[in-house]
mmCIF file of C-alpha atoms and ligand atoms in Angstrom:
data_model
loop_
_atom_site.group_PDB
_atom_site.id
_atom_site.type_symbol
_atom_site.label_atom_id
_atom_site.label_comp_id
_atom_site.label_asym_id
_atom_site.label_seq_id
_atom_site.Cartn_x
_atom_site.Cartn_y
_atom_site.Cartn_z
ATOM 1 C CA UNK Y 1 -114.115 -3.848 -9.133
ATOM 2 C CA UNK Y 2 -116.047 -5.124 -6.127
ATOM 3 C CA UNK Y 3 -117.989 -2.967 -3.510
ATOM 4 C CA UNK Y 4 -115.278 -3.435 -1.464
ATOM 5 C CA UNK Y 5 -112.968 -2.017 -4.353
ATOM 6 C CA UNK Y 6 -111.161 -5.271 -5.090
ATOM 7 C CA UNK Y 7 -110.259 -5.803 -8.795
ATOM 8 C CA UNK Y 8 -111.929 -8.384 -10.529
ATOM 9 C CA UNK Y 9 -111.579 -10.322 -13.709
ATOM 10 C CA UNK Y 10 -113.782 -9.045 -16.461
ATOM 11 C CA UNK Y 11 -117.273 -10.612 -16.748
ATOM 12 C CA UNK Y 12 -117.324 -13.386 -19.313
ATOM 13 C CA UNK Y 13 -119.515 -11.219 -21.702
ATOM 14 C CA UNK Y 14 -116.364 -8.623 -21.861
ATOM 15 C CA UNK Y 15 -113.753 -11.259 -22.135
ATOM 16 C CA UNK Y 16 -115.751 -12.209 -25.275
ATOM 17 C CA UNK Y 17 -115.689 -9.063 -26.763
ATOM 18 C CA UNK Y 18 -112.372 -8.629 -26.174
ATOM 19 C CA UNK Y 19 -111.423 -12.099 -27.731
ATOM 20 C CA UNK Y 20 -113.300 -10.907 -30.760
ATOM 21 C CA UNK Y 21 -111.023 -7.824 -30.907
ATOM 22 C CA UNK Y 22 -114.147 -5.300 -31.040
ATOM 23 C CA UNK Y 23 -112.492 -3.464 -28.604
ATOM 24 C CA UNK Y 24 -108.705 -2.508 -28.619
ATOM 25 C CA UNK Y 25 -107.043 -0.574 -26.332
ATOM 26 C CA UNK Y 26 -104.760 1.536 -28.123
ATOM 27 C CA UNK Y 27 -101.675 2.008 -27.264
ATOM 28 C CA UNK Y 28 -101.227 -1.454 -25.734
ATOM 29 C CA UNK Y 29 -98.739 -0.462 -23.133
ATOM 30 C CA UNK Y 30 -97.208 -4.333 -22.950
ATOM 31 C CA UNK Y 31 -96.331 -4.061 -26.694
ATOM 32 C CA UNK Y 32 -92.560 -2.633 -27.614
ATOM 33 C CA UNK Y 33 -93.028 0.928 -29.151
ATOM 34 C CA UNK Y 34 -90.419 4.000 -30.167
ATOM 35 C CA UNK Y 35 -90.099 6.594 -27.696
ATOM 36 C CA UNK Y 36 -87.792 9.742 -28.355
ATOM 37 C CA UNK Y 37 -84.452 9.538 -26.878
ATOM 38 C CA UNK Y 38 -84.074 11.960 -24.023
ATOM 39 C CA UNK Y 39 -80.569 11.836 -22.942
ATOM 40 C CA UNK Y 40 -79.465 13.339 -19.881
ATOM 41 C CA UNK Y 41 -77.403 16.761 -20.345
ATOM 42 C CA UNK Y 42 -73.611 16.907 -19.183
ATOM 43 C CA UNK Y 43 -73.357 18.723 -15.802
ATOM 44 C CA UNK Y 44 -71.877 21.973 -15.757
ATOM 45 C CA UNK Y 45 -71.758 23.623 -12.141
ATOM 46 C CA UNK Y 46 -69.594 26.291 -10.956
ATOM 47 C CA UNK Y 47 -67.877 25.529 -7.650
ATOM 48 C CA UNK Y 48 -67.472 29.483 -6.709
ATOM 49 C CA UNK Y 49 -69.759 29.186 -3.673
ATOM 50 C CA UNK Y 50 -68.025 26.720 -2.101
ATOM 51 C CA UNK Y 51 -64.711 28.036 -1.403
ATOM 52 C CA UNK Y 52 -61.616 25.470 -1.149
ATOM 53 C CA UNK Y 53 -59.477 25.885 1.678
ATOM 54 C CA UNK Y 54 -57.599 22.834 2.127
ATOM 55 C CA UNK Y 55 -55.960 20.629 -0.745
ATOM 56 C CA UNK Y 56 -54.731 17.021 -0.634
ATOM 57 C CA UNK Y 57 -52.828 15.553 -3.519
ATOM 58 C CA UNK Y 58 -56.056 13.259 -4.282
ATOM 59 C CA UNK Y 59 -58.084 16.095 -4.003
ATOM 60 C CA UNK Y 60 -56.106 17.910 -6.580
ATOM 61 C CA UNK Y 61 -56.089 14.827 -8.868
ATOM 62 C CA UNK Y 62 -59.677 14.573 -8.992
ATOM 63 C CA UNK Y 63 -59.612 18.011 -10.377
ATOM 64 C CA UNK Y 64 -57.089 17.392 -12.911
ATOM 65 C CA UNK Y 65 -58.738 14.130 -13.954
ATOM 66 C CA UNK Y 66 -62.439 15.787 -13.688
ATOM 67 C CA UNK Y 67 -63.403 18.823 -12.562
ATOM 68 C CA UNK Y 68 -66.931 17.743 -12.095
ATOM 69 C CA UNK Y 69 -65.601 14.631 -9.468
ATOM 70 C CA UNK Y 70 -63.936 17.345 -7.593
ATOM 71 C CA UNK Y 71 -67.190 19.527 -7.680
ATOM 72 C CA UNK Y 72 -69.072 16.698 -6.413
ATOM 73 C CA UNK Y 73 -66.669 14.764 -4.106
ATOM 74 C CA UNK Y 74 -64.605 17.514 -2.888
ATOM 75 C CA UNK Y 75 -66.742 20.789 -2.402
ATOM 76 C CA UNK Y 76 -69.985 19.307 -2.071
ATOM 77 C CA UNK Y 77 -68.236 16.692 -0.155
ATOM 78 C CA UNK Y 78 -70.615 13.839 -1.444
ATOM 79 C CA UNK Y 79 -69.102 10.643 -0.488
ATOM 80 C CA UNK Y 80 -70.463 6.896 -0.361
ATOM 81 C CA UNK Y 81 -70.720 5.442 2.530
ATOM 82 C CA UNK Y 82 -68.189 2.893 3.864
ATOM 83 C CA UNK Y 83 -69.539 -0.483 3.372
ATOM 84 C CA UNK Y 84 -69.139 -3.179 6.074
ATOM 85 C CA UNK Y 85 -67.032 -5.845 4.097
ATOM 86 C CA UNK Y 86 -65.599 -8.731 5.535
ATOM 87 C CA UNK Y 87 -63.372 -9.608 2.492
ATOM 88 C CA UNK Y 88 -59.834 -7.752 2.540
ATOM 89 C CA UNK Y 89 -58.931 -5.798 -0.434
ATOM 90 C CA UNK Y 90 -55.619 -4.827 -2.076
ATOM 91 C CA UNK Y 91 -56.326 -1.539 -0.550
ATOM 92 C CA UNK Y 92 -56.094 -2.870 3.068
ATOM 93 C CA UNK Y 93 -52.947 -4.718 2.071
ATOM 94 C CA UNK Y 94 -51.359 -1.415 0.849
ATOM 95 C CA UNK Y 95 -52.468 0.112 4.429
ATOM 96 C CA UNK Y 96 -50.856 -3.006 6.295
ATOM 97 C CA UNK Y 97 -47.639 -2.336 4.600
ATOM 98 C CA UNK Y 98 -47.409 1.303 5.124
ATOM 99 C CA UNK Y 99 -48.009 0.803 8.810
ATOM 100 C CA UNK Y 100 -45.727 -2.045 9.422
ATOM 101 C CA UNK Y 101 -42.938 -0.194 7.456
ATOM 102 C CA UNK Y 102 -43.219 2.681 9.758
ATOM 103 C CA UNK Y 103 -43.199 0.741 12.694
ATOM 104 C CA UNK Y 104 -40.471 -1.236 11.414
ATOM 105 C CA UNK Y 105 -38.071 1.553 10.823
ATOM 106 C CA UNK Y 106 -39.005 3.087 14.125
ATOM 107 C CA UNK Y 107 -37.848 -0.014 15.908
ATOM 108 C CA UNK Y 108 -34.777 -0.459 13.599
ATOM 109 C CA UNK Y 109 -33.541 3.082 14.515
ATOM 110 C CA UNK Y 110 -33.061 1.755 18.284
ATOM 111 C CA UNK Y 111 -32.322 -1.921 17.407
ATOM 112 C CA UNK Y 112 -29.350 -1.229 15.235
ATOM 113 C CA UNK Y 113 -29.759 -4.850 13.264
ATOM 114 C CA UNK Y 114 -28.019 -4.797 10.350
ATOM 115 C CA UNK Y 115 -27.841 -8.500 9.521
ATOM 116 C CA UNK Y 116 -30.809 -10.144 7.654
ATOM 117 C CA UNK Y 117 -32.039 -12.878 10.435
ATOM 118 C CA UNK Y 118 -32.297 -9.961 12.873
ATOM 119 C CA UNK Y 119 -33.963 -7.553 10.342
ATOM 120 C CA UNK Y 120 -36.549 -10.588 9.507
ATOM 121 C CA UNK Y 121 -37.463 -10.834 13.702
ATOM 122 C CA UNK Y 122 -38.036 -7.103 13.842
ATOM 123 C CA UNK Y 123 -39.995 -6.757 10.921
ATOM 124 C CA UNK Y 124 -42.365 -9.886 11.925
ATOM 125 C CA UNK Y 125 -42.929 -8.075 15.460
ATOM 126 C CA UNK Y 126 -43.936 -4.677 13.121
ATOM 127 C CA UNK Y 127 -46.149 -6.943 10.758
ATOM 128 C CA UNK Y 128 -47.781 -8.472 14.096
ATOM 129 C CA UNK Y 129 -48.382 -4.633 15.507
ATOM 130 C CA UNK Y 130 -49.960 -3.223 12.318
ATOM 131 C CA UNK Y 131 -52.350 -6.376 12.261
ATOM 132 C CA UNK Y 132 -53.393 -5.457 15.889
ATOM 133 C CA UNK Y 133 -53.278 -2.028 15.068
ATOM 134 C CA UNK Y 134 -55.783 -2.323 12.049
ATOM 135 C CA UNK Y 135 -57.732 -4.687 13.688
ATOM 136 C CA UNK Y 136 -57.404 -7.290 11.283
ATOM 137 C CA UNK Y 137 -58.424 -11.153 12.100
ATOM 138 C CA UNK Y 138 -55.994 -14.073 11.263
ATOM 139 C CA UNK Y 139 -58.431 -15.489 8.986
ATOM 140 C CA UNK Y 140 -59.000 -12.193 7.079
ATOM 141 C CA UNK Y 141 -55.614 -11.737 6.685
ATOM 142 C CA UNK Y 142 -54.836 -15.165 5.602
ATOM 143 C CA UNK Y 143 -54.567 -14.336 1.869
ATOM 144 C CA UNK Y 144 -51.920 -11.636 2.467
ATOM 145 C CA UNK Y 145 -49.996 -13.945 5.182
ATOM 146 C CA UNK Y 146 -49.133 -16.245 2.074
ATOM 147 C CA UNK Y 147 -47.844 -13.547 0.174
ATOM 148 C CA UNK Y 148 -45.864 -11.487 3.154
ATOM 149 C CA UNK Y 149 -42.771 -13.712 3.058
ATOM 150 C CA UNK Y 150 -41.866 -12.874 -0.468
ATOM 151 C CA UNK Y 151 -42.748 -9.159 0.057
ATOM 152 C CA UNK Y 152 -40.559 -8.906 3.093
ATOM 153 C CA UNK Y 153 -37.608 -10.565 1.255
ATOM 154 C CA UNK Y 154 -37.642 -8.516 -1.497
ATOM 155 C CA UNK Y 155 -38.198 -5.420 0.733
ATOM 156 C CA UNK Y 156 -35.297 -6.414 3.001
ATOM 157 C CA UNK Y 157 -33.172 -6.680 0.240
ATOM 158 C CA UNK Y 158 -33.977 -3.374 -1.568
ATOM 159 C CA UNK Y 159 -33.407 -2.112 1.893
ATOM 160 C CA UNK Y 160 -29.648 -3.260 2.049
ATOM 161 C CA UNK Y 161 -28.967 -1.869 -1.179
ATOM 162 C CA UNK Y 162 -30.534 1.623 -0.599
ATOM 163 C CA UNK Y 163 -28.505 1.962 2.548
ATOM 164 C CA UNK Y 164 -25.424 0.842 0.855
ATOM 165 C CA UNK Y 165 -25.722 3.968 -0.939
ATOM 166 C CA UNK Y 166 -25.819 5.698 2.067
ATOM 167 C CA UNK Y 167 -28.997 6.513 2.529
ATOM 168 C CA UNK Y 168 -30.627 6.780 6.127
ATOM 169 C CA UNK Y 169 -34.482 6.469 7.265
ATOM 170 C CA UNK Y 170 -35.512 9.553 8.831
ATOM 171 C CA UNK Y 171 -39.150 9.598 9.409
ATOM 172 C CA UNK Y 172 -42.304 7.583 8.143
ATOM 173 C CA UNK Y 173 -45.928 8.756 7.753
ATOM 174 C CA UNK Y 174 -45.430 12.605 8.284
ATOM 175 C CA UNK Y 175 -48.167 15.010 8.047
ATOM 176 C CA UNK Y 176 -47.424 18.156 6.663
ATOM 177 C CA UNK Y 177 -49.406 21.574 6.119
ATOM 178 C CA UNK Y 178 -48.376 24.187 4.271
ATOM 179 C CA UNK Y 179 -50.020 27.776 2.894
ATOM 180 C CA UNK Y 180 -50.491 28.769 -0.562
ATOM 181 C CA UNK Y 181 -51.919 32.276 -0.499
ATOM 182 C CA UNK Y 182 -55.270 31.597 0.839
ATOM 183 C CA UNK Y 183 -55.172 27.653 0.432
ATOM 184 C CA UNK Y 184 -53.328 25.166 2.356
ATOM 185 C CA UNK Y 185 -51.915 22.096 1.100
ATOM 186 C CA UNK Y 186 -52.222 19.076 3.274
ATOM 187 C CA UNK Y 187 -50.945 15.308 2.961
ATOM 188 C CA UNK Y 188 -49.095 12.318 4.653
ATOM 189 C CA UNK Y 189 -45.511 11.536 3.288
ATOM 190 C CA UNK Y 190 -44.756 8.360 3.568
ATOM 191 C CA UNK Y 191 -41.197 8.503 4.239
ATOM 192 C CA UNK Y 192 -38.456 10.816 4.419
ATOM 193 C CA UNK Y 193 -34.722 9.644 3.874
ATOM 194 C CA UNK Y 194 -31.440 11.529 4.221
ATOM 195 C CA UNK Y 195 -29.198 10.623 1.311
ATOM 196 C CA UNK Y 196 -25.256 10.324 1.742
ATOM 197 C CA UNK Y 197 -24.842 13.952 0.548
ATOM 198 C CA UNK Y 198 -27.189 15.340 3.513
ATOM 199 C CA UNK Y 199 -30.181 16.274 1.177
ATOM 200 C CA UNK Y 200 -33.559 14.701 1.333
ATOM 201 C CA UNK Y 201 -35.197 12.078 -0.085
ATOM 202 C CA UNK Y 202 -39.003 11.651 -0.385
ATOM 203 C CA UNK Y 203 -40.244 8.604 -0.605
ATOM 204 C CA UNK Y 204 -43.992 7.332 -1.601
ATOM 205 C CA UNK Y 205 -44.541 3.389 -1.326
ATOM 206 C CA UNK Y 206 -46.735 1.857 -3.868
ATOM 207 C CA UNK Y 207 -48.321 -1.543 -4.155
ATOM 208 C CA UNK Y 208 -49.548 -1.252 -7.784
ATOM 209 C CA UNK Y 209 -48.179 -3.008 -10.838
ATOM 210 C CA UNK Y 210 -44.576 -2.181 -11.716
ATOM 211 C CA UNK Y 211 -45.776 -1.153 -15.119
ATOM 212 C CA UNK Y 212 -48.218 1.256 -13.330
ATOM 213 C CA UNK Y 213 -45.196 2.813 -11.030
ATOM 214 C CA UNK Y 214 -42.878 3.228 -14.065
ATOM 215 C CA UNK Y 215 -45.574 4.896 -16.090
ATOM 216 C CA UNK Y 216 -46.073 7.537 -13.273
ATOM 217 C CA UNK Y 217 -42.281 8.632 -13.975
ATOM 218 C CA UNK Y 218 -42.732 8.517 -17.697
ATOM 219 C CA UNK Y 219 -45.715 10.815 -17.458
ATOM 220 C CA UNK Y 220 -43.929 13.769 -15.691
ATOM 221 C CA UNK Y 221 -46.403 16.542 -15.139
ATOM 222 C CA UNK Y 222 -49.255 14.218 -15.594
ATOM 223 C CA UNK Y 223 -48.297 12.575 -12.576
ATOM 224 C CA UNK Y 224 -48.834 14.912 -9.601
ATOM 225 C CA UNK Y 225 -48.438 13.038 -6.638
ATOM 226 C CA UNK Y 226 -44.777 12.904 -5.749
ATOM 227 C CA UNK Y 227 -44.658 16.851 -6.867
ATOM 228 C CA UNK Y 228 -47.416 17.393 -4.712
ATOM 229 C CA UNK Y 229 -45.758 15.907 -1.684
ATOM 230 C CA UNK Y 230 -42.418 17.770 -2.735
ATOM 231 C CA UNK Y 231 -44.614 20.925 -2.247
ATOM 232 C CA UNK Y 232 -45.457 20.261 1.193
ATOM 233 C CA UNK Y 233 -41.711 20.391 2.060
ATOM 234 C CA UNK Y 234 -39.748 23.648 1.768
ATOM 235 C CA UNK Y 235 -36.547 22.170 0.231
ATOM 236 C CA UNK Y 236 -34.794 23.266 -3.059
ATOM 237 C CA UNK Y 237 -32.318 20.355 -2.912
ATOM 238 C CA UNK Y 238 -34.943 17.681 -2.424
ATOM 239 C CA UNK Y 239 -34.878 14.222 -4.285
ATOM 240 C CA UNK Y 240 -38.124 12.040 -4.799
ATOM 241 C CA UNK Y 241 -38.972 8.407 -5.485
ATOM 242 C CA UNK Y 242 -41.572 5.646 -5.855
ATOM 243 C CA UNK Y 243 -40.515 2.628 -4.088
ATOM 244 C CA UNK Y 244 -42.641 -0.306 -5.712
ATOM 245 C CA UNK Y 245 -43.300 -2.980 -2.804
ATOM 246 C CA UNK Y 246 -43.588 -5.841 -5.318
ATOM 247 C CA UNK Y 247 -45.678 -8.999 -4.323
ATOM 248 C CA UNK Y 248 -44.267 -10.965 -7.677
ATOM 249 C CA UNK Y 249 -41.396 -8.861 -8.070
ATOM 250 C CA UNK Y 250 -38.614 -7.650 -5.692
ATOM 251 C CA UNK Y 251 -39.008 -3.804 -4.267
ATOM 252 C CA UNK Y 252 -37.685 -1.391 -6.688
ATOM 253 C CA UNK Y 253 -37.018 2.173 -6.620
ATOM 254 C CA UNK Y 254 -38.569 4.585 -9.664
ATOM 255 C CA UNK Y 255 -36.590 7.631 -8.959
ATOM 256 C CA UNK Y 256 -38.504 10.904 -10.511
ATOM 257 C CA UNK Y 257 -35.783 13.265 -12.161
ATOM 258 C CA UNK Y 258 -36.328 16.989 -11.728
ATOM 259 C CA UNK Y 259 -38.730 16.841 -8.398
ATOM 260 C CA UNK Y 260 -38.171 20.490 -8.022
ATOM 261 C CA UNK Y 261 -38.928 21.617 -11.395
ATOM 262 C CA UNK Y 262 -41.947 19.633 -11.339
ATOM 263 C CA UNK Y 263 -42.900 20.969 -7.918
ATOM 264 C CA UNK Y 264 -42.770 24.619 -9.365
ATOM 265 C CA UNK Y 265 -44.905 23.884 -12.070
ATOM 266 C CA UNK Y 266 -47.353 22.075 -9.731
ATOM 267 C CA UNK Y 267 -47.550 24.835 -7.743
ATOM 268 C CA UNK Y 268 -48.286 27.363 -10.704
ATOM 269 C CA UNK Y 269 -51.166 24.984 -11.887
ATOM 270 C CA UNK Y 270 -52.874 25.094 -8.477
ATOM 271 C CA UNK Y 271 -52.462 28.623 -8.341
ATOM 272 C CA UNK Y 272 -54.395 29.093 -11.666
ATOM 273 C CA UNK Y 273 -56.493 26.411 -11.249
ATOM 274 C CA UNK Y 274 -57.929 27.699 -7.783
ATOM 275 C CA UNK Y 275 -58.192 31.301 -9.055
ATOM 276 C CA UNK Y 276 -60.406 30.030 -12.258
ATOM 277 C CA UNK Y 277 -62.286 28.161 -9.875
ATOM 278 C CA UNK Y 278 -62.825 31.338 -7.346
ATOM 279 C CA UNK Y 279 -64.062 33.117 -10.690
ATOM 280 C CA UNK Y 280 -66.599 30.686 -11.208
ATOM 281 C CA UNK Y 281 -65.325 28.551 -14.271
ATOM 282 C CA UNK Y 282 -67.659 25.994 -14.970
ATOM 283 C CA UNK Y 283 -66.686 22.601 -13.669
ATOM 284 C CA UNK Y 284 -67.614 19.850 -16.354
ATOM 285 C CA UNK Y 285 -67.920 16.136 -16.261
ATOM 286 C CA UNK Y 286 -64.562 15.222 -18.521
ATOM 287 C CA UNK Y 287 -63.321 11.955 -17.193
ATOM 288 C CA UNK Y 288 -62.748 8.991 -19.616
ATOM 289 C CA UNK Y 289 -61.550 5.646 -19.180
ATOM 290 C CA UNK Y 290 -60.086 4.849 -16.111
ATOM 291 C CA UNK Y 291 -61.118 7.945 -14.270
ATOM 292 C CA UNK Y 292 -64.770 7.152 -14.985
ATOM 293 C CA UNK Y 293 -64.294 3.276 -14.195
ATOM 294 C CA UNK Y 294 -63.800 3.554 -10.539
ATOM 295 C CA UNK Y 295 -65.412 7.081 -9.927
ATOM 296 C CA UNK Y 296 -67.868 7.656 -6.860
ATOM 297 C CA UNK Y 297 -69.608 10.522 -8.845
ATOM 298 C CA UNK Y 298 -70.508 8.229 -11.703
ATOM 299 C CA UNK Y 299 -74.360 7.830 -10.739
ATOM 300 C CA UNK Y 300 -74.160 11.871 -10.237
ATOM 301 C CA UNK Y 301 -72.834 13.150 -13.544
ATOM 302 C CA UNK Y 302 -75.228 10.523 -14.975
ATOM 303 C CA UNK Y 303 -72.407 9.482 -17.540
ATOM 304 C CA UNK Y 304 -74.329 6.423 -18.488
ATOM 305 C CA UNK Y 305 -77.086 8.276 -19.682
ATOM 306 C CA UNK Y 306 -75.520 10.958 -21.733
ATOM 307 C CA UNK Y 307 -76.210 9.571 -25.253
HETATM 308 S S1 SF4 T 1 -67.736 9.003 -14.033
HETATM 309 FE FE1 SF4 T 1 -66.263 10.114 -15.142
HETATM 310 S S2 SF4 T 1 -67.135 11.810 -16.021
HETATM 311 FE FE2 SF4 T 1 -68.423 11.362 -14.214
HETATM 312 S S3 SF4 T 1 -67.609 12.395 -12.533
HETATM 313 FE FE3 SF4 T 1 -66.520 10.345 -12.581
HETATM 314 S S4 SF4 T 1 -65.058 11.079 -13.538
HETATM 315 FE FE4 SF4 T 1 -66.077 12.373 -14.117
#
């Protein structure tokens, strides 16, 4: 090095010796070499020091899919910061549809429009209002504007059929909180209808593929969403269904049979899980497949470094 501490190339004499391999630096850090594998152990925390007082359907779903995810995202409340994104995603389209359907049905209550052209006019006003409420610009919204006429047509046709069964819209986006021991179950129900027999019908809108919605119904206890919403309403005569708002295919109802039985089993499950959590049961990182593909806690559980 120079007097000022600047690194210099080795002198010609040193370079000559190096070229003759008289001096070797071992090991040369530039050469590949074997290192012992040191996989990261799977995390195994317990969450008893972080009492759970409020539980939503999505939080409980996290616990069922992967206890560690629940610990990280719900108990420690670690969340990825929202990015400023200029492009709208499928989720934005779903939010927009949810908002506009609430506005549309609230308007329809007083407008009493029965024929399709009148309903198209009202639903278009609702769509504009929802766009304003969510502050979506016209250019951002362009890809959805192309799909909208098809979704609208499918939805209005479904609505006519649904009403022909005697069902009537009651309320949209209903926030509910209900105590369950020391816990409060919370959630927003997409829609409540009244059926011809006077019983309530709980509806959850879905903008996913039809096969995903059909799978939810088939899997019974595995799917906790409708059962959780049913738990927010104290009604033993309640019916529940997903309504798939198709982009390519028409809107379709997927009724969940025996929702009251599923609700009761779910409540039992929640009580058990919360009791175990309080007793300090370990919360392992158990996720698999899709659960891990879209998990915000993947960098925390270090799943990619276990093996
Ligand atoms: S990446 Fe998978 S294992 Fe890790 S926290 Fe998420 S769901 Fe659990």
